[in-house]
PDB file of C-alpha atoms in Angstrom:
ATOM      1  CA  UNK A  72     111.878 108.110  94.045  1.00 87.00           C
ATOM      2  CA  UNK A  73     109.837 111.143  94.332  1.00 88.00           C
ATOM      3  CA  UNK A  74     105.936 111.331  94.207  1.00 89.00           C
ATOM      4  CA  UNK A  75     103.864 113.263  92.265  1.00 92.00           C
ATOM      5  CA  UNK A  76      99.968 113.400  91.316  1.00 91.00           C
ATOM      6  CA  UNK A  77     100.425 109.373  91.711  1.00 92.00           C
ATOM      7  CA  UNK A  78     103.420 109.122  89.266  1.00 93.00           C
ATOM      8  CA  UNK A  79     106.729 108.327  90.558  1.00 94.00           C
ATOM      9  CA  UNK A  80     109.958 110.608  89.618  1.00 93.00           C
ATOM     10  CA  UNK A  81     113.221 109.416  89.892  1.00 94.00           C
ATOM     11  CA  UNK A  82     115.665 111.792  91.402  1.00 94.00           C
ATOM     12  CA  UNK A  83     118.193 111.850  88.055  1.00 94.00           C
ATOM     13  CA  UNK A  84     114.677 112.850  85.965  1.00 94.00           C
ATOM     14  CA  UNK A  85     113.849 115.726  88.527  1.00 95.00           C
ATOM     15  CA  UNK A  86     117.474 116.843  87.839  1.00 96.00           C
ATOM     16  CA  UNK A  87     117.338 117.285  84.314  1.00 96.00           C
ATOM     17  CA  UNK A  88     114.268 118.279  83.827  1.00 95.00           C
ATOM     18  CA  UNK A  89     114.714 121.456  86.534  1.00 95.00           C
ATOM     19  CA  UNK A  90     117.612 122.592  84.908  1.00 95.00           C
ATOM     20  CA  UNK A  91     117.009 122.164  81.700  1.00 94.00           C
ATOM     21  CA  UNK A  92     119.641 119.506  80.139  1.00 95.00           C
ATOM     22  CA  UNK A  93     119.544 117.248  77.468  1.00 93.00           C
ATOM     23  CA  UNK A  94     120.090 113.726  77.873  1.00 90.00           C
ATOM     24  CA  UNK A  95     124.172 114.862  76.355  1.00 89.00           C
ATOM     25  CA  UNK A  96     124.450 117.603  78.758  1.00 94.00           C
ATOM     26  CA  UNK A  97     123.545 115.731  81.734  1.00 95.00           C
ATOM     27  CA  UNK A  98     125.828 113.212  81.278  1.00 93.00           C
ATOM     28  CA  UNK A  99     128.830 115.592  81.034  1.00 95.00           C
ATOM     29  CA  UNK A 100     127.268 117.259  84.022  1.00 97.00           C
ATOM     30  CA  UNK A 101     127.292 113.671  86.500  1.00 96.00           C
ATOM     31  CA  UNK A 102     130.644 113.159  84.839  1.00 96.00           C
ATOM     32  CA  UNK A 103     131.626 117.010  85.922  1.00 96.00           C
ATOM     33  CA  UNK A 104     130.251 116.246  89.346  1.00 96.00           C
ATOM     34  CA  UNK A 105     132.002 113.256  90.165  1.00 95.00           C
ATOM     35  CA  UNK A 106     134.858 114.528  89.355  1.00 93.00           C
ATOM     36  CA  UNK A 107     135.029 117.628  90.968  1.00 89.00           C
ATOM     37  CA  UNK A 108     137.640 119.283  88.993  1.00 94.00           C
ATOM     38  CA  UNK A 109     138.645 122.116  86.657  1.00 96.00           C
ATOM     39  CA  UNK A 110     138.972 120.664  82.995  1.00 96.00           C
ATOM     40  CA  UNK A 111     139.758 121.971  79.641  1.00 96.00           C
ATOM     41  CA  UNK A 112     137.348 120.545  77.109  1.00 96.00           C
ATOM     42  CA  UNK A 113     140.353 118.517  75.849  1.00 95.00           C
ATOM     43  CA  UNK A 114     140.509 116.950  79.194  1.00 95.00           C
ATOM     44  CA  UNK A 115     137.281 116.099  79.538  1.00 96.00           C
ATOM     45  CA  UNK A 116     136.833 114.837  75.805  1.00 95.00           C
ATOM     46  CA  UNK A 117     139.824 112.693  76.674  1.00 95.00           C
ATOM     47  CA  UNK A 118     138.164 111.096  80.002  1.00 94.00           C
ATOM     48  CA  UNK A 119     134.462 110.482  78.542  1.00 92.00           C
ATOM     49  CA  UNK A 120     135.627 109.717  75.000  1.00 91.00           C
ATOM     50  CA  UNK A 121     133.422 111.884  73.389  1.00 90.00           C
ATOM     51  CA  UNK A 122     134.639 113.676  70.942  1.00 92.00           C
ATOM     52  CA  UNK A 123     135.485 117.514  71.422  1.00 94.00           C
ATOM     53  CA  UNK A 124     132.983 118.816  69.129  1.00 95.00           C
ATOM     54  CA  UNK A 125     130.223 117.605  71.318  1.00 93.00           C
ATOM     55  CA  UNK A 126     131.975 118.046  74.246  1.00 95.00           C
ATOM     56  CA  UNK A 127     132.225 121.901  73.826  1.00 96.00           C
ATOM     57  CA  UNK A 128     128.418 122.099  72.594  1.00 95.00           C
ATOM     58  CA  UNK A 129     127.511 120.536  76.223  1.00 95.00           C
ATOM     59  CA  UNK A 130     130.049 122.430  78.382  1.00 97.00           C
ATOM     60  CA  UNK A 131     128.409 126.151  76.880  1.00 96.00           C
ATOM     61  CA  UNK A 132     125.086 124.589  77.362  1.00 96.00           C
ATOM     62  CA  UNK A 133     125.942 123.883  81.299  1.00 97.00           C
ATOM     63  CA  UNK A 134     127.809 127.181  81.432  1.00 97.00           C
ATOM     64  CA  UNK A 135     124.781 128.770  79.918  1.00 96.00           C
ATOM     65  CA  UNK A 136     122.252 126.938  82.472  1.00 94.00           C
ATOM     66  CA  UNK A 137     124.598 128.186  84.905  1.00 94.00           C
ATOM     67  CA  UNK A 138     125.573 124.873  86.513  1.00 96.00           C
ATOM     68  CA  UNK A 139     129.183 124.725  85.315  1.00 97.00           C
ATOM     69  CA  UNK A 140     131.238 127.668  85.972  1.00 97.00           C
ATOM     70  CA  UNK A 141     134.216 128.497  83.171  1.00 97.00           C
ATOM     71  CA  UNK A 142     137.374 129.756  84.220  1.00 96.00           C
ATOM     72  CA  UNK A 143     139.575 131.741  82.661  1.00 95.00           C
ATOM     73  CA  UNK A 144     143.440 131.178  82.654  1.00 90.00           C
ATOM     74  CA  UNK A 145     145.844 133.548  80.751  1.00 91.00           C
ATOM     75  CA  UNK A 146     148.773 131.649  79.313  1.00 91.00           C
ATOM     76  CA  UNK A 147     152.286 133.163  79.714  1.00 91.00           C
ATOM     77  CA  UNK A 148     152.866 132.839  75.837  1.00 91.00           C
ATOM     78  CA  UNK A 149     149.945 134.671  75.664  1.00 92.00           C
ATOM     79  CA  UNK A 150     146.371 133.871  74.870  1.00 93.00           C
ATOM     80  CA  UNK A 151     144.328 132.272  77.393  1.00 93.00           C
ATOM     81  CA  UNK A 152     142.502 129.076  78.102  1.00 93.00           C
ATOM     82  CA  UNK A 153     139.354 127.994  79.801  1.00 96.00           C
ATOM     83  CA  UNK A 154     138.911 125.314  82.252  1.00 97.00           C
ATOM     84  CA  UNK A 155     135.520 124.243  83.415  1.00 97.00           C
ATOM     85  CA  UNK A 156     134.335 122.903  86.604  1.00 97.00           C
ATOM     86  CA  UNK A 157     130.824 122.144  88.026  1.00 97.00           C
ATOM     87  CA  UNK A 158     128.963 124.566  90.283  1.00 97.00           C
ATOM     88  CA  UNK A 159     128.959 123.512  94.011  1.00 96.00           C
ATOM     89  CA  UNK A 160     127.031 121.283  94.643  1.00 96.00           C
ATOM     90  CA  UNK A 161     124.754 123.085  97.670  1.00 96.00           C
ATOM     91  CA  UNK A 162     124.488 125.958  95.195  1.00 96.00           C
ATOM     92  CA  UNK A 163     122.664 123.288  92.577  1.00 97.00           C
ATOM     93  CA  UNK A 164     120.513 121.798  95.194  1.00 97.00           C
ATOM     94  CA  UNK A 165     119.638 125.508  96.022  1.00 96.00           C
ATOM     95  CA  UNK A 166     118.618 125.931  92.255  1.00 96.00           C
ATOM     96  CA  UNK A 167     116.856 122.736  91.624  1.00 96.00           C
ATOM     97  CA  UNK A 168     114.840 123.603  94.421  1.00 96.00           C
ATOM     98  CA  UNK A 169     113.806 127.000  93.628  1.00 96.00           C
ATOM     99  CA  UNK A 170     112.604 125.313  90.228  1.00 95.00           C
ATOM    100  CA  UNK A 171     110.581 122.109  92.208  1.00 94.00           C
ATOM    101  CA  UNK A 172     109.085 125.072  94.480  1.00 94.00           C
ATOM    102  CA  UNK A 173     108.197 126.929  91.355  1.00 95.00           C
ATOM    103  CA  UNK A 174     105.994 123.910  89.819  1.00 94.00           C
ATOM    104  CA  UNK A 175     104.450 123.913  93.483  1.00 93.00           C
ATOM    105  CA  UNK A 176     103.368 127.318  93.595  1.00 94.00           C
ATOM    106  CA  UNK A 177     102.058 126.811  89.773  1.00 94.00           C
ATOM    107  CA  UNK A 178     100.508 124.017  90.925  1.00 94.00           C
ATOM    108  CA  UNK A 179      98.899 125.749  94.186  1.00 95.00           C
ATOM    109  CA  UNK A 180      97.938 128.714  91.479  1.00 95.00           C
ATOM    110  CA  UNK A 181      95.844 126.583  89.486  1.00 95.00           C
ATOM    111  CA  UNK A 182      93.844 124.856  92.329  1.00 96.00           C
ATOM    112  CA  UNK A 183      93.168 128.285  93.723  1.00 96.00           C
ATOM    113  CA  UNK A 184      91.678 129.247  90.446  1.00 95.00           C
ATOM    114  CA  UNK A 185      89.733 126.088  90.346  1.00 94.00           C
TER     115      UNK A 185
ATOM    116  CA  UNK B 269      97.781 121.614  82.650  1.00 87.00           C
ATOM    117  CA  UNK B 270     100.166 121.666  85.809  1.00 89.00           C
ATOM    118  CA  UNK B 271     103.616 120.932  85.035  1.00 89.00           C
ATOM    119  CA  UNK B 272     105.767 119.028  86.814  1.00 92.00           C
ATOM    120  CA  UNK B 273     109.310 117.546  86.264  1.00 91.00           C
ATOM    121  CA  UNK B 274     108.317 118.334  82.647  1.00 92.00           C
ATOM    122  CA  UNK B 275     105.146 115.880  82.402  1.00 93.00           C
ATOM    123  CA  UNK B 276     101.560 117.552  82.059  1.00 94.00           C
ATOM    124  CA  UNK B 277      99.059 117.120  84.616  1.00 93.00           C
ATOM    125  CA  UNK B 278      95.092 117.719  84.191  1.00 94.00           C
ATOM    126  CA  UNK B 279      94.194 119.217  87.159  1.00 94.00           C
ATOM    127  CA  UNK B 280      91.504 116.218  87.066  1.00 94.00           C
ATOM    128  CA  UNK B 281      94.411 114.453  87.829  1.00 94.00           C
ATOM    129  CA  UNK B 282      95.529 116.250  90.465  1.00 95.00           C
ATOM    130  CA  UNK B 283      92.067 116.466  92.341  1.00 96.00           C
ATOM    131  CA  UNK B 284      91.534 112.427  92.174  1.00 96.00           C
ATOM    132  CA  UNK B 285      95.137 111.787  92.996  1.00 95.00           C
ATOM    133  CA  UNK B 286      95.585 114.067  96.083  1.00 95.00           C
ATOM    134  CA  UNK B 287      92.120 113.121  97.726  1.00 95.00           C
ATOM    135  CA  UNK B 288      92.658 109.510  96.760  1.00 94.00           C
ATOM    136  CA  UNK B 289      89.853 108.728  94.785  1.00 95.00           C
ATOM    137  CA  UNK B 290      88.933 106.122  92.556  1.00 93.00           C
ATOM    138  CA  UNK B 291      87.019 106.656  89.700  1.00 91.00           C
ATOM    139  CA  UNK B 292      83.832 106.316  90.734  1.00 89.00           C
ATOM    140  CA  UNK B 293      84.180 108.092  93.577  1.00 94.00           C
ATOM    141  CA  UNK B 294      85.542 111.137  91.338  1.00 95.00           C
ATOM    142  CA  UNK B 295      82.727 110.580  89.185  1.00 93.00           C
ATOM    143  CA  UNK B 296      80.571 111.080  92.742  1.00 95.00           C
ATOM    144  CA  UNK B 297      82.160 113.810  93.633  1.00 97.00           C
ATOM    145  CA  UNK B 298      81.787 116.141  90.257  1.00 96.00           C
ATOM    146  CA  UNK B 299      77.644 115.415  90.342  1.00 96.00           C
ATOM    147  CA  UNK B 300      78.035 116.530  94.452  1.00 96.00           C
ATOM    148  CA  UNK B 301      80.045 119.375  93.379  1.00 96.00           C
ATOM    149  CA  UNK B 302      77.939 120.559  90.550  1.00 95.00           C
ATOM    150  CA  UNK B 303      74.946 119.927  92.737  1.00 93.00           C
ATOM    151  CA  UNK B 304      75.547 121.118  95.904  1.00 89.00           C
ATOM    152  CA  UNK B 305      72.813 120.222  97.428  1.00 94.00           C
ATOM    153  CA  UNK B 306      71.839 117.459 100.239  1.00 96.00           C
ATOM    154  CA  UNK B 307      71.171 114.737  98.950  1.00 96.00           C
ATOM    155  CA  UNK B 308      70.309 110.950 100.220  1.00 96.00           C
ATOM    156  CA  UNK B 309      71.911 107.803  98.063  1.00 96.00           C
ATOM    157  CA  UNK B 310      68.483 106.984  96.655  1.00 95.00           C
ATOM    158  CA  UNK B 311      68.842 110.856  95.300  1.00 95.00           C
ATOM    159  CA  UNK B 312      71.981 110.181  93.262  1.00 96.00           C
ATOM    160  CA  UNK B 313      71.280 106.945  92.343  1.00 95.00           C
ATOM    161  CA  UNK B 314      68.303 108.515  90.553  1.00 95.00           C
ATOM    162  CA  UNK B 315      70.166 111.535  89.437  1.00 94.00           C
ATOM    163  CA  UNK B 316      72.800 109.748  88.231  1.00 92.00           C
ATOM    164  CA  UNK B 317      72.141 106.497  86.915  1.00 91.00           C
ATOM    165  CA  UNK B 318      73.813 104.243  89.121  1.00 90.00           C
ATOM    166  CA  UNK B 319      72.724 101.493  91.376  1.00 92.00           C
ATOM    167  CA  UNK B 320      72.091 102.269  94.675  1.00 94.00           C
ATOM    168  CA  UNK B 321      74.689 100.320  96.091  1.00 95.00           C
ATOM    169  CA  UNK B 322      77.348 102.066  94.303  1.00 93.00           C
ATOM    170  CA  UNK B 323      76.392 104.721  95.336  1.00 95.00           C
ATOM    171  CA  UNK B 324      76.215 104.293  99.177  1.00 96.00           C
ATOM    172  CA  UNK B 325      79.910 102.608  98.648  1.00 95.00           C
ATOM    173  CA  UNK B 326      80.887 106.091  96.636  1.00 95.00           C
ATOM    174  CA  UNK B 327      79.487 107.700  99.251  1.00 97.00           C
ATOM    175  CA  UNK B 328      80.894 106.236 102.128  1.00 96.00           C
ATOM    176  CA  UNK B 329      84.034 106.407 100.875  1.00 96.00           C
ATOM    177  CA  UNK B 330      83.994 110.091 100.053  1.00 97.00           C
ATOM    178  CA  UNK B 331      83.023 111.023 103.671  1.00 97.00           C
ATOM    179  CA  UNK B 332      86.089 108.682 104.928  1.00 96.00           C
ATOM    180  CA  UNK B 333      87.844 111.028 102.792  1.00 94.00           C
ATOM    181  CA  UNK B 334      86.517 113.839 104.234  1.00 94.00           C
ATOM    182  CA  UNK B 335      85.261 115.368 100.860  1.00 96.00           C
ATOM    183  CA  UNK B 336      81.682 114.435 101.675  1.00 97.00           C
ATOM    184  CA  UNK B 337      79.668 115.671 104.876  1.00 97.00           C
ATOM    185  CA  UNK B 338      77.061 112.874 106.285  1.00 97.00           C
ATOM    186  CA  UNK B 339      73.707 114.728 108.067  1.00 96.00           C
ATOM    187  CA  UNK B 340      71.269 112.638 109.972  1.00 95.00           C
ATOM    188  CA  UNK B 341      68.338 113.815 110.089  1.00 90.00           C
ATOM    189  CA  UNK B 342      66.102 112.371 112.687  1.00 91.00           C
ATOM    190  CA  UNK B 343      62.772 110.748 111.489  1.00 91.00           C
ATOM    191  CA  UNK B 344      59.147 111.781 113.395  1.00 91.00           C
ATOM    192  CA  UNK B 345      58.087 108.343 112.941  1.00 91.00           C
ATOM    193  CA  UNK B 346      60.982 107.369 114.494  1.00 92.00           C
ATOM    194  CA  UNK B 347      64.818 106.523 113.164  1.00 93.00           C
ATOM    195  CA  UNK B 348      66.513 108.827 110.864  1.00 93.00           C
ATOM    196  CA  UNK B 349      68.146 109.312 107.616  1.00 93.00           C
ATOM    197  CA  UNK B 350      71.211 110.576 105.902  1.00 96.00           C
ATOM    198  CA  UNK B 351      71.730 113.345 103.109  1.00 97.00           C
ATOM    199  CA  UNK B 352      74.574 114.052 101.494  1.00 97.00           C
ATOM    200  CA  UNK B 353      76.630 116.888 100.539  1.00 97.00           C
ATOM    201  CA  UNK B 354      79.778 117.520  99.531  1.00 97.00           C
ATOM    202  CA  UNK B 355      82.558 120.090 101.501  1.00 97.00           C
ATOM    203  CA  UNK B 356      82.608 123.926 100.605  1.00 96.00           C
ATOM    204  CA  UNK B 357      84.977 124.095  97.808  1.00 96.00           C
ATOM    205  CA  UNK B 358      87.480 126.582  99.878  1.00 96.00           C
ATOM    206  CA  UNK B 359      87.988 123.804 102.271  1.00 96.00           C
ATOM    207  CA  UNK B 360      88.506 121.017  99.447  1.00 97.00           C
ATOM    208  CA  UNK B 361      90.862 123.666  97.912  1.00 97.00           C
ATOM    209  CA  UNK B 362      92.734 123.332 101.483  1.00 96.00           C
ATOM    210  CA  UNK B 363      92.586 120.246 101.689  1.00 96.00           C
ATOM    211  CA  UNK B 364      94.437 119.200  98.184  1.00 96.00           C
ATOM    212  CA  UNK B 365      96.388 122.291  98.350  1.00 96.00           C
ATOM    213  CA  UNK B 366      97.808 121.285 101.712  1.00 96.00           C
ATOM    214  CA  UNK B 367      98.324 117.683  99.669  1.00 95.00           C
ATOM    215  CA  UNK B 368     100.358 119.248  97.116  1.00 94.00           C
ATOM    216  CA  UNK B 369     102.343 120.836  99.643  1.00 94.00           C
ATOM    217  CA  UNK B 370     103.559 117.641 101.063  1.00 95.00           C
ATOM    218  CA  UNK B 371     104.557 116.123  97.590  1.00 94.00           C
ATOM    219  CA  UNK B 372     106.837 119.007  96.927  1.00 93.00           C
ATOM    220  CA  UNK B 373     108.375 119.321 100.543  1.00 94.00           C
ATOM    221  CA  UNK B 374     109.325 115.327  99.865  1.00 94.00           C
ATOM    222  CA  UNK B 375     110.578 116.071  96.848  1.00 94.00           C
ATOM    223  CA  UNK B 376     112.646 118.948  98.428  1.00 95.00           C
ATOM    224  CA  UNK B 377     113.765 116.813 100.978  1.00 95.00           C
ATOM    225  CA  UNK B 378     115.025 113.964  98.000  1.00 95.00           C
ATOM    226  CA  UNK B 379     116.914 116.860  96.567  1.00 96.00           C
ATOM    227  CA  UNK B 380     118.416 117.974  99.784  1.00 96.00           C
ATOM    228  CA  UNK B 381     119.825 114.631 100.253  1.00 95.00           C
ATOM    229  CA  UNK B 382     121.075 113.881  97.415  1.00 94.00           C
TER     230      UNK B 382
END
């Protein structure tokens, strides 16, 4: 649990709330982390049982957040396919961080101005 | 507003919480501020409305707090008394800014371990 003005954060709130996912994206994105791999939306749709409407929705919002990383793989028959994987994880601590430090020195700004 | 983890904070909130003060001890604390001046208990307790007992508890606790300077001031009939004033508003600035500081380097240190 994290502190804050006298209210208490947990961790998984912190999280999502620094980089920006909805309650739908963050659960692909613990599933994504757990797993560690590099899935095709089918895959994943497949493991979660979600279908792959929503499943794609969520993986371009991670990709756009820039916590999942897509990966492009051209097929011999041509075409191409994308797998997805999560970013690693020291590089998400690194961003969450830079966002938590952010509030600080927002924080910091308005007691100076008080 | 100060934003954290996406909750709002009043900086009110901020103030009390970080110099861990109850409410009437805040309440204390915004007359001292807006008064500035040095001031004994029976002082307040006119200027404010509130028994004198409050007060002095207020009181005391604020200077355990550090937010509130004691003076004695030596009597020529003999004994002494005590006025009342509260820090210079850079230092109290400091002081919660420095408090703020520690909240986020916890927080950091949650995310670091996680």
């Amino acid at each position: 649990m994290i502190d804050f003005a006298c209210k208490k954060f947990d961790i998984n709130e912190i999280i999502k709330c620094s980089l920006g996912l909805s309650r739908a994206d963050y659960k692909l994105f613990n599933f994504l982390l757990g797993s560690g791999e590099e899935l095709t939306t089918s895959d994943i749709s497949e493991k979660i049982g979600l279908d792959r409407t929503t499943v794609q929705k969520s993986v371009k919002s991670l990709v756009g957040k820039g916590v999942v990383v897509r990966l492009q793989e051209n097929l011999d028959k041509g075409g191409y396919m994308f797998r997805y994987r999560i970013k690693d994880k020291e590089l998400l601590k690194k961003q969450i961080i830079s966002i938590l430090t952010s509030w600080s020195a927002k924080a910091e700004e308005e007691i100076r101005r008080w």
